[in-house]
Amino acid sequence: DCMKLTILGSGTSQGIPVIACDCPVCRSADPHDKRLRASAMLDIKGKKIIIDAGPDFRYQMLRSQVKDLRAILLTHGHKDHIGGLDDVRAFNWVKQGAVDVYGNEGTREVVYKDFSYAFAAFRYPGVPEINYHVIDDRPFYIDDIQVVPIPVLHYKMPVLGFRIGNFAYITDAKTIPASSMERLKGVEYLVINALRKELHMSHFNLEEALTMIARIQPKSAFLTHIGHQMGLSAEVSKELPVQVKLAYDTLEIEIPDREIFENRS
């Protein structure tokens, strides 16, 4: 069995090009240098699970021709990761029902505040229908698919990465605690954030991300949540170890997997 990973967006909170920026990366004609806000999609036996629904969610769904989705996993409540949730309305219409969204309690508070009209006692016709599931750091199931949360810290903010089978997705991390490193053992395909080359208070820089990858030892690793200060994709790519690549928007990866579906009979 395979699952297919699609990188829907590989950029940081402003995307690339950044509004009003004339740096070489923002002026680049290379499609690999054009990055929407960070998001990914897993297709597991036809069930599509989206990680994060930022401000570019609508266009990401159109670009990847997504006709239905099974669930959305939210890593945390920052706007570049939840700003597009209103557009689940299209999937409400397709499904004739609510979209399942999974995130921690802190993220729930932000979603309920930012999209209060979707959870109000009187709901105007046509507001998004969201079935929000509060998760903690315990593994949970979406149908027969086991999802293992990977708690990380974004400066002091708790963020959830996610592991499904031999794949893990970690974004907006600056610190990965030892207990979460345990949960990453045996991961063969890893997506992890790397903002730029200079140090940053709340994100891995390139060197920190590469150090983490060397510790986790996946077969393949892809860097995401990339800012324009990282440099031109074509040049940065030449500096990376052979098993590490810069993610780019619309990148598709087939992930052979033996352990996604748990036999729970």
PDB file of N, CA and C in Angstrom, residues 10-16 18 35-38 80 195 203 224-229:
ATOM      1  N   SER A  10       4.618  25.560   0.673  1.00  0.00           N
ATOM      2  CA  SER A  10       5.915  25.340   1.321  1.00  0.00           C
ATOM      3  C   SER A  10       6.503  26.632   1.867  1.00  0.00           C
ATOM      4  N   GLY A  11       5.687  27.691   1.921  1.00  0.00           N
ATOM      5  CA  GLY A  11       6.190  28.997   2.316  1.00  0.00           C
ATOM      6  C   GLY A  11       5.899  29.335   3.766  1.00  0.00           C
ATOM      7  N   THR A  12       6.545  30.400   4.226  1.00  0.00           N
ATOM      8  CA  THR A  12       6.317  30.906   5.573  1.00  0.00           C
ATOM      9  C   THR A  12       5.051  31.773   5.594  1.00  0.00           C
ATOM     10  N   SER A  13       4.847  32.507   6.696  1.00  0.00           N
ATOM     11  CA  SER A  13       3.550  33.150   6.918  1.00  0.00           C
ATOM     12  C   SER A  13       3.178  34.179   5.854  1.00  0.00           C
ATOM     13  N   GLN A  14       4.170  34.808   5.203  1.00  0.00           N
ATOM     14  CA  GLN A  14       3.851  35.799   4.169  1.00  0.00           C
ATOM     15  C   GLN A  14       3.817  35.197   2.770  1.00  0.00           C
ATOM     16  N   GLY A  15       4.246  33.944   2.632  1.00  0.00           N
ATOM     17  CA  GLY A  15       4.365  33.361   1.299  1.00  0.00           C
ATOM     18  C   GLY A  15       5.532  33.998   0.540  1.00  0.00           C
ATOM     19  N   ILE A  16       5.811  33.450  -0.616  1.00  0.00           N
ATOM     20  CA  ILE A  16       6.823  34.019  -1.523  1.00  0.00           C
ATOM     21  C   ILE A  16       6.200  34.050  -2.924  1.00  0.00           C
ATOM     22  N   VAL A  18       6.919  37.896  -1.319  1.00  0.00           N
ATOM     23  CA  VAL A  18       6.370  38.725  -0.247  1.00  0.00           C
ATOM     24  C   VAL A  18       5.868  40.024  -0.868  1.00  0.00           C
ATOM     25  N   ARG A  35       5.966  30.284  -3.342  1.00  0.00           N
ATOM     26  CA  ARG A  35       5.513  29.413  -2.255  1.00  0.00           C
ATOM     27  C   ARG A  35       4.264  29.969  -1.579  1.00  0.00           C
ATOM     28  N   LEU A  36       3.201  29.168  -1.584  1.00  0.00           N
ATOM     29  CA  LEU A  36       2.018  29.502  -0.791  1.00  0.00           C
ATOM     30  C   LEU A  36       2.267  29.096   0.668  1.00  0.00           C
ATOM     31  N   ARG A  37       1.341  29.481   1.547  1.00  0.00           N
ATOM     32  CA  ARG A  37       1.511  29.182   2.969  1.00  0.00           C
ATOM     33  C   ARG A  37       1.505  27.669   3.218  1.00  0.00           C
ATOM     34  N   ALA A  38       2.265  27.260   4.248  1.00  0.00           N
ATOM     35  CA  ALA A  38       2.594  25.842   4.456  1.00  0.00           C
ATOM     36  C   ALA A  38       1.356  24.979   4.711  1.00  0.00           C
ATOM     37  N   ASP A  80      -1.553  31.865   9.519  1.00  0.00           N
ATOM     38  CA  ASP A  80      -1.074  31.243   8.271  1.00  0.00           C
ATOM     39  C   ASP A  80      -1.367  29.742   8.239  1.00  0.00           C
ATOM     40  N   LEU A 195      13.259  27.820   8.176  1.00  0.00           N
ATOM     41  CA  LEU A 195      12.826  29.152   7.760  1.00  0.00           C
ATOM     42  C   LEU A 195      13.837  29.863   6.867  1.00  0.00           C
ATOM     43  N   HIS A 203      11.622  29.417  15.002  1.00  0.00           N
ATOM     44  CA  HIS A 203      11.672  28.432  13.907  1.00  0.00           C
ATOM     45  C   HIS A 203      13.079  27.844  13.799  1.00  0.00           C
ATOM     46  N   THR A 224      10.289  22.624   4.634  1.00  0.00           N
ATOM     47  CA  THR A 224       9.124  23.439   4.303  1.00  0.00           C
ATOM     48  C   THR A 224       9.076  24.676   5.194  1.00  0.00           C
ATOM     49  N   HIS A 225       8.014  25.486   5.049  1.00  0.00           N
ATOM     50  CA  HIS A 225       7.844  26.738   5.805  1.00  0.00           C
ATOM     51  C   HIS A 225       9.063  27.637   5.579  1.00  0.00           C
ATOM     52  N   ILE A 226       9.389  27.804   4.312  1.00  0.00           N
ATOM     53  CA  ILE A 226      10.615  28.478   3.884  1.00  0.00           C
ATOM     54  C   ILE A 226      10.331  29.956   3.616  1.00  0.00           C
ATOM     55  N   GLY A 227      11.216  30.815   4.114  1.00  0.00           N
ATOM     56  CA  GLY A 227      11.100  32.249   3.893  1.00  0.00           C
ATOM     57  C   GLY A 227      11.980  32.727   2.747  1.00  0.00           C
ATOM     58  N   HIS A 228      11.746  33.952   2.289  1.00  0.00           N
ATOM     59  CA  HIS A 228      12.539  34.453   1.161  1.00  0.00           C
ATOM     60  C   HIS A 228      14.010  34.671   1.530  1.00  0.00           C
ATOM     61  N   GLN A 229      14.302  34.806   2.848  1.00  0.00           N
ATOM     62  CA  GLN A 229      15.704  34.991   3.242  1.00  0.00           C
ATOM     63  C   GLN A 229      16.534  33.711   3.076  1.00  0.00           C
TER      64      GLN A 229
END
